[in-house]
Backbone as JSON, one array per atom type, in Angstrom:
{
  "sequence": "MKQKKIIGIDLRCLPRDGSAGAGVAHAARAISEQFLKYEKSLAKIDFRYYVPEGADWQSGNIVKLADETGRALRSALKEKPCDLLFVPGGSVAPAIKAQTIPWVHDLIIFEHPEWFDQSWWQRLITTHLFKKGLKKAPIIFAVSEYTKQKIVELLKIDESKIVVTGEG",
  "N": [[18.37, -13.29, -81.31], [20.9, -13.52, -78.9], [21.04, -15.9, -76.31], [21.19, -15.42, -72.78], [23.98, -16.13, -70.77], [24.2, -18.4, -68.02], [25.39, -18.07, -64.79], [25.99, -20.13, -62.22], [25.8, -20.14, -58.65], [27.11, -21.77, -56.13], [25.82, -22.17, -53.13], [26.07, -23.84, -50.94], [27.63, -23.78, -48.77], [26.5, -22.06, -46.94], [25.14, -21.73, -43.69], [22.67, -24.01, -42.53], [20.98, -23.39, -40.45], [19.8, -21.03, -40.57], [21.33, -18.91, -39.68], [23.74, -16.25, -40.19], [26.37, -17.18, -40.41], [29.99, -17.56, -40.53], [33.42, -16.74, -41.6], [34.02, -18.68, -44.36], [31.35, -18.88, -45.19], [30.48, -16.2, -44.69], [32.15, -14.8, -46.52], [31.16, -15.99, -48.92], [28.5, -15.13, -48.89], [28.89, -12.35, -48.97], [30.11, -11.92, -51.5], [28.24, -12.92, -53.22], [26.15, -11.15, -52.74], [27.21, -8.9, -53.98], [27.19, -9.8, -56.63], [24.46, -9.75, -57.13], [24.03, -6.99, -57.11], [25.27, -6.22, -59.48], [23.92, -7.72, -61.44], [21.66, -6.76, -62.88], [22.78, -4.82, -64.56], [24.31, -6.4, -66.33], [24.24, -7.42, -69.47], [24.41, -9.88, -70.74], [24.57, -11.94, -68.89], [23.08, -13.98, -66.43], [22.46, -14.76, -62.99], [22.27, -17.7, -61.0], [21.26, -19.03, -57.95], [22.15, -21.66, -55.98], [20.79, -23.01, -53.31], [20.79, -24.5, -50.1], [18.02, -25.97, -48.41], [16.75, -24.22, -45.63], [18.94, -22.41, -45.37], [19.84, -19.04, -44.98], [19.1, -17.2, -47.46], [17.63, -15.23, -49.7], [17.44, -13.86, -52.02], [17.39, -13.06, -55.61], [17.56, -15.41, -58.48], [16.65, -18.23, -57.22], [17.46, -21.66, -56.63], [16.25, -24.11, -54.78], [17.79, -26.43, -52.69], [17.5, -29.72, -51.42], [19.16, -30.42, -49.38], [22.64, -29.94, -48.16], [24.27, -31.56, -49.7], [26.32, -32.98, -52.26], [24.82, -34.58, -53.93], [22.29, -33.51, -53.9], [22.85, -31.06, -55.1], [23.72, -31.84, -57.65], [21.38, -33.03, -58.67], [19.68, -30.8, -58.68], [21.12, -29.27, -60.64], [20.67, -30.82, -62.89], [17.93, -30.32, -63.44], [17.77, -27.56, -63.39], [19.99, -26.22, -65.05], [23.37, -24.64, -65.32], [25.66, -22.56, -67.08], [28.21, -22.11, -66.13], [29.68, -22.89, -63.0], [30.19, -21.25, -60.04], [31.96, -21.73, -57.14], [32.0, -20.64, -54.15], [32.7, -21.72, -51.67], [34.72, -23.3, -52.2], [34.96, -26.12, -52.28], [34.39, -28.46, -54.58], [31.66, -30.28, -55.61], [31.62, -33.81, -56.26], [31.38, -35.26, -59.54], [30.1, -33.23, -60.99], [28.74, -31.85, -63.83], [28.83, -29.34, -65.06], [31.25, -26.8, -65.92], [33.41, -25.76, -63.28], [34.35, -23.18, -60.96], [36.23, -22.91, -58.44], [36.64, -21.16, -55.28], [39.16, -20.77, -53.35], [39.85, -20.73, -49.88], [41.58, -21.57, -47.84], [43.92, -24.18, -47.02], [43.84, -25.67, -44.77], [42.95, -28.14, -43.82], [44.75, -29.9, -44.91], [47.08, -29.22, -43.73], [46.7, -29.22, -40.94], [45.19, -31.67, -40.05], [44.21, -32.62, -37.65], [42.55, -30.77, -36.55], [40.07, -31.3, -37.57], [36.96, -32.84, -37.19], [36.86, -35.7, -38.14], [37.01, -39.08, -39.19], [40.08, -40.84, -40.11], [39.6, -42.03, -42.53], [37.31, -40.66, -43.59], [38.46, -38.18, -43.78], [40.5, -38.68, -45.74], [38.93, -39.24, -47.97], [37.56, -36.7, -48.17], [39.73, -34.95, -48.61], [40.84, -36.05, -50.99], [38.66, -35.74, -52.78], [38.48, -32.88, -52.68], [40.94, -32.12, -53.76], [40.73, -33.3, -56.39], [38.56, -31.85, -57.43], [39.74, -29.36, -57.69], [41.81, -29.82, -59.47], [40.37, -30.45, -61.79], [39.05, -28.06, -62.34], [38.96, -25.25, -64.59], [40.05, -22.88, -63.97], [41.22, -21.48, -60.86], [40.29, -19.58, -58.07], [41.97, -17.93, -55.57], [42.25, -16.69, -52.28], [44.44, -15.33, -51.36], [47.94, -14.69, -51.96], [49.47, -16.39, -50.36], [47.69, -18.58, -50.08], [47.49, -19.35, -52.74], [50.18, -20.21, -53.13], [50.29, -22.36, -51.41], [48.41, -24.09, -52.61], [49.83, -24.73, -54.92], [52.15, -25.93, -53.83], [51.19, -27.95, -52.04], [49.27, -29.4, -53.46], [50.21, -29.65, -56.01], [49.44, -28.18, -58.31], [49.42, -26.34, -61.29], [50.58, -23.09, -61.13], [49.73, -21.16, -62.92], [47.07, -21.47, -63.49], [45.83, -20.36, -61.32], [44.21, -17.63, -59.77], [44.72, -14.89, -57.81], [42.43, -13.34, -55.82], [41.94, -11.88, -53.57], [40.2, -11.4, -50.48], [38.02, -9.78, -50.04]],
  "CA": [[19.05, -12.66, -80.13], [21.68, -14.51, -78.17], [20.56, -16.27, -74.95], [22.06, -15.04, -71.75], [24.72, -17.24, -70.02], [23.78, -18.46, -66.64], [26.46, -18.47, -63.83], [25.47, -20.65, -60.98], [26.49, -19.85, -57.43], [26.84, -22.86, -55.15], [25.77, -21.6, -51.69], [25.96, -24.98, -50.01], [28.43, -23.42, -47.63], [25.76, -21.21, -45.99], [24.64, -22.62, -42.58], [21.25, -24.37, -42.65], [20.27, -23.05, -39.25], [19.25, -19.66, -40.69], [22.23, -17.83, -39.27], [24.61, -15.7, -41.31], [27.65, -17.9, -40.51], [31.26, -16.79, -40.51], [34.45, -17.28, -42.44], [33.7, -18.93, -45.76], [29.92, -18.54, -45.4], [30.43, -14.79, -44.74], [32.65, -14.43, -47.8], [30.22, -16.44, -50.03], [27.33, -14.25, -48.81], [29.35, -10.98, -49.38], [30.4, -11.92, -52.96], [26.87, -13.15, -53.8], [25.42, -9.8, -52.65], [27.88, -8.08, -55.04], [26.66, -10.26, -57.86], [23.07, -9.22, -57.14], [24.08, -5.57, -57.47], [25.66, -5.95, -60.92], [23.18, -8.59, -62.35], [20.76, -5.95, -63.62], [23.48, -4.11, -65.58], [25.0, -7.29, -67.13], [23.25, -7.8, -70.56], [24.64, -11.28, -71.26], [24.71, -12.89, -67.83], [22.2, -14.11, -65.28], [23.04, -15.55, -61.92], [21.34, -18.62, -60.34], [21.78, -19.38, -56.64], [21.76, -23.0, -55.48], [20.78, -22.76, -51.85], [20.15, -25.62, -49.4], [16.85, -25.7, -47.5], [17.13, -23.7, -44.23], [19.94, -21.43, -45.39], [19.26, -17.69, -45.12], [19.39, -16.51, -48.75], [16.29, -15.0, -50.21], [17.49, -12.92, -53.26], [17.84, -13.59, -56.92], [17.01, -16.52, -59.0], [17.1, -19.29, -56.31], [17.06, -23.0, -56.8], [16.28, -24.68, -53.47], [18.37, -27.77, -52.64], [17.0, -30.44, -50.32], [20.19, -30.36, -48.31], [23.79, -29.37, -48.63], [25.0, -32.54, -50.27], [26.63, -32.92, -53.63], [23.77, -35.28, -54.61], [21.17, -32.52, -54.02], [23.3, -30.05, -56.13], [23.74, -32.55, -58.95], [19.95, -33.17, -59.0], [19.26, -29.46, -59.06], [21.68, -28.88, -61.88], [19.96, -31.54, -64.02], [16.64, -29.71, -63.72], [18.01, -26.1, -63.69], [21.44, -26.16, -65.33], [24.03, -23.4, -65.57], [26.84, -22.64, -68.04], [29.39, -22.15, -65.27], [29.31, -22.9, -61.58], [31.13, -20.67, -59.11], [31.9, -22.39, -55.79], [32.7, -19.76, -53.18], [33.1, -22.51, -50.52], [36.0, -23.93, -52.57], [34.99, -27.51, -52.4], [33.52, -28.79, -55.7], [30.97, -31.56, -55.4], [32.0, -34.74, -57.28], [30.59, -35.62, -60.7], [29.33, -32.08, -61.45], [28.9, -31.8, -65.31], [29.15, -27.99, -65.41], [32.54, -26.33, -65.52], [33.33, -25.15, -61.98], [35.4, -22.22, -60.54], [36.25, -22.83, -56.97], [37.3, -20.01, -54.59], [39.82, -21.45, -52.17], [40.25, -19.79, -48.78], [42.75, -22.08, -47.18], [44.18, -25.61, -47.16], [44.12, -26.03, -43.41], [42.71, -29.57, -43.6], [46.0, -30.64, -45.33], [48.21, -28.84, -42.85], [46.24, -29.5, -39.62], [44.0, -32.46, -40.06], [43.75, -32.92, -36.36], [41.48, -29.82, -36.23], [38.77, -31.65, -38.19], [36.3, -33.9, -36.55], [36.66, -36.72, -39.1], [37.87, -40.21, -39.08], [41.08, -40.74, -41.08], [38.98, -42.47, -43.8], [36.54, -39.53, -44.0], [39.45, -37.08, -44.17], [41.12, -39.13, -46.92], [37.94, -38.99, -49.02], [37.39, -35.31, -48.27], [40.92, -34.24, -49.3], [40.89, -36.62, -52.38], [37.69, -35.04, -53.61], [38.84, -31.51, -52.79], [42.06, -32.03, -54.78], [40.23, -33.69, -57.7], [37.75, -30.75, -57.89], [40.6, -28.23, -58.11], [42.52, -30.2, -60.7], [39.43, -30.52, -62.88], [38.68, -26.66, -62.65], [39.73, -24.56, -65.64], [40.74, -21.82, -63.23], [40.99, -21.52, -59.43], [40.46, -18.36, -57.39], [42.57, -18.09, -54.21], [42.05, -15.44, -51.5], [45.79, -14.69, -51.11], [49.2, -15.23, -52.57], [49.86, -17.59, -49.51], [46.86, -19.75, -50.4], [47.98, -19.83, -54.04], [51.48, -20.94, -53.09], [49.94, -23.66, -50.71], [47.83, -24.92, -53.56], [50.89, -25.26, -55.77], [53.09, -26.73, -53.02], [50.66, -29.18, -51.46], [48.46, -30.15, -54.43], [50.93, -29.76, -57.28], [48.64, -27.61, -59.35], [50.12, -25.29, -62.01], [50.23, -21.79, -60.65], [49.17, -20.3, -64.01], [45.66, -21.57, -63.47], [45.38, -19.82, -60.04], [44.18, -16.31, -59.74], [44.56, -14.34, -56.53], [41.33, -12.4, -55.82], [41.7, -11.22, -52.27], [38.99, -11.95, -49.71], [36.76, -8.87, -49.99]],
  "C": [[19.71, -13.77, -79.34], [21.11, -14.65, -76.74], [21.63, -15.87, -73.91], [22.8, -16.35, -71.12], [24.31, -17.22, -68.57], [25.01, -18.9, -65.77], [25.76, -18.87, -62.59], [26.36, -20.41, -59.81], [26.16, -20.92, -56.42], [26.95, -22.36, -53.79], [25.54, -22.67, -50.7], [26.73, -24.71, -48.73], [27.74, -22.57, -46.62], [25.16, -22.22, -44.98], [23.11, -22.81, -42.82], [20.36, -24.01, -41.48], [19.66, -21.58, -39.37], [20.19, -18.54, -40.35], [23.11, -17.37, -40.42], [25.9, -16.47, -41.47], [28.86, -16.96, -40.5], [32.27, -17.36, -41.49], [34.04, -17.43, -43.89], [32.3, -18.56, -46.07], [29.83, -17.05, -45.52], [30.91, -14.32, -46.04], [31.76, -14.8, -48.94], [29.04, -15.44, -50.05], [27.72, -12.82, -49.38], [29.47, -10.94, -50.96], [29.13, -12.15, -53.75], [26.04, -11.88, -53.76], [25.95, -8.85, -53.65], [27.27, -8.43, -56.43], [25.29, -9.7, -58.09], [23.04, -7.79, -57.61], [24.32, -5.35, -58.94], [24.77, -6.73, -61.85], [22.35, -7.74, -63.33], [21.48, -5.21, -64.81], [24.32, -5.07, -66.56], [23.98, -7.78, -68.23], [23.32, -9.19, -70.88], [24.73, -12.29, -70.18], [23.58, -12.83, -66.8], [22.83, -15.02, -64.22], [21.97, -16.5, -61.35], [21.95, -19.16, -59.03], [21.28, -20.74, -56.22], [21.93, -22.96, -54.02], [20.15, -23.94, -51.09], [19.05, -25.1, -48.52], [17.33, -25.28, -46.17], [18.14, -22.59, -44.26], [19.25, -19.99, -45.6], [19.83, -16.97, -46.4], [18.1, -16.44, -49.47], [16.27, -14.16, -51.53], [17.89, -13.6, -54.5], [17.06, -14.78, -57.4], [17.47, -17.78, -58.19], [16.51, -20.68, -56.73], [17.31, -23.68, -55.41], [16.79, -26.09, -53.59], [17.73, -28.46, -51.35], [17.81, -30.43, -49.15], [21.48, -29.85, -48.93], [24.73, -30.35, -49.34], [25.29, -32.38, -51.77], [25.48, -33.6, -54.5], [22.61, -34.3, -54.93], [21.61, -31.42, -55.05], [23.22, -30.69, -57.49], [22.27, -32.71, -59.5], [19.43, -31.85, -59.43], [19.81, -29.01, -60.34], [21.14, -29.65, -63.08], [18.73, -30.82, -64.41], [16.85, -28.17, -64.08], [19.53, -25.87, -63.85], [21.96, -24.78, -65.39], [25.13, -23.59, -66.56], [28.14, -22.77, -67.29], [29.01, -22.1, -63.83], [30.47, -22.41, -60.78], [30.91, -21.28, -57.73], [32.7, -21.65, -54.77], [33.13, -20.54, -51.94], [34.39, -23.32, -50.88], [35.93, -25.43, -52.83], [33.9, -27.99, -53.44], [32.94, -30.13, -55.47], [31.42, -32.5, -56.57], [30.93, -34.92, -58.32], [29.63, -34.46, -61.2], [29.71, -31.96, -62.96], [29.35, -30.4, -65.75], [30.65, -27.69, -65.09], [32.41, -25.6, -64.17], [34.53, -24.2, -61.8], [35.32, -22.23, -59.07], [37.0, -21.59, -56.5], [37.9, -20.55, -53.27], [40.28, -20.43, -51.1], [41.36, -20.25, -48.0], [42.84, -23.61, -47.45], [44.47, -26.22, -45.79], [43.94, -27.5, -43.06], [43.97, -30.44, -43.99], [47.07, -30.34, -44.24], [47.89, -29.22, -41.35], [44.97, -30.39, -39.58], [43.44, -32.74, -38.69], [42.69, -31.9, -35.89], [40.12, -30.15, -36.75], [38.22, -32.84, -37.54], [35.8, -34.96, -37.54], [37.49, -37.85, -38.8], [38.95, -40.07, -40.17], [40.54, -41.09, -42.49], [38.14, -41.33, -44.42], [37.48, -38.45, -44.55], [40.19, -37.43, -45.5], [40.23, -38.89, -48.12], [37.76, -37.5, -49.18], [38.55, -34.63, -49.07], [41.07, -34.74, -50.72], [39.95, -35.79, -53.22], [37.91, -33.58, -53.82], [39.89, -31.34, -53.94], [41.59, -32.32, -56.25], [39.37, -32.53, -58.32], [38.66, -29.58, -58.33], [41.37, -28.57, -59.37], [41.71, -30.2, -61.89], [39.09, -29.02, -63.29], [39.56, -26.12, -63.7], [40.55, -23.42, -65.08], [40.33, -21.91, -61.78], [41.2, -20.13, -58.9], [40.94, -18.65, -55.98], [42.45, -16.7, -53.59], [43.26, -14.74, -51.19], [46.85, -15.37, -51.82], [49.64, -16.44, -51.71], [49.03, -18.76, -49.86], [47.25, -20.27, -51.75], [49.16, -20.71, -53.92], [51.22, -22.29, -52.36], [49.3, -24.58, -51.68], [48.87, -25.56, -54.5], [51.74, -26.19, -55.0], [52.44, -28.08, -52.62], [49.89, -30.05, -52.47], [49.01, -30.26, -55.77], [50.1, -29.27, -58.45], [49.44, -26.42, -60.01], [49.67, -23.93, -61.59], [49.56, -20.91, -61.67], [47.69, -20.45, -64.04], [45.04, -21.02, -62.19], [45.36, -18.32, -60.05], [43.94, -15.76, -58.35], [43.53, -13.24, -56.56], [41.33, -11.47, -54.68], [40.38, -11.73, -51.69], [37.75, -11.09, -49.85], [36.43, -8.36, -51.23]]
}
């Protein structure tokens, strides 16, 4: 009998203070709740949720992360790997071995960097790693046609690898 494929869900975007969060965290929680509903009916797929300590997520096959860093996720993936990692927060941690599918909500850090409380050096690293994660992904989900066009325009990524999903 064939073994089930494991789809990992990177929930590092959930707040660690136990709150539900808003924006990206809300979207990540909503889509993960949908995965939970369908998991029992999917014969060939299991979901595994990588959740930072302190985040409010109690359902499914949970792998607790020490914190929300890429290091904690990489460590967890070594012990509890997955076949594919879905990143609803959009930002792929560097040096992840599993294929990743980011879900991009916006590119506001590229258009309005002044809105982010980071030094120019931190922002350079953040944007470089974000772009690298998207370029490495076999496919990218975008929440809107506008976001897709911004990915193509600002990051020079081929539009054929971007699928518009909608937000909800």
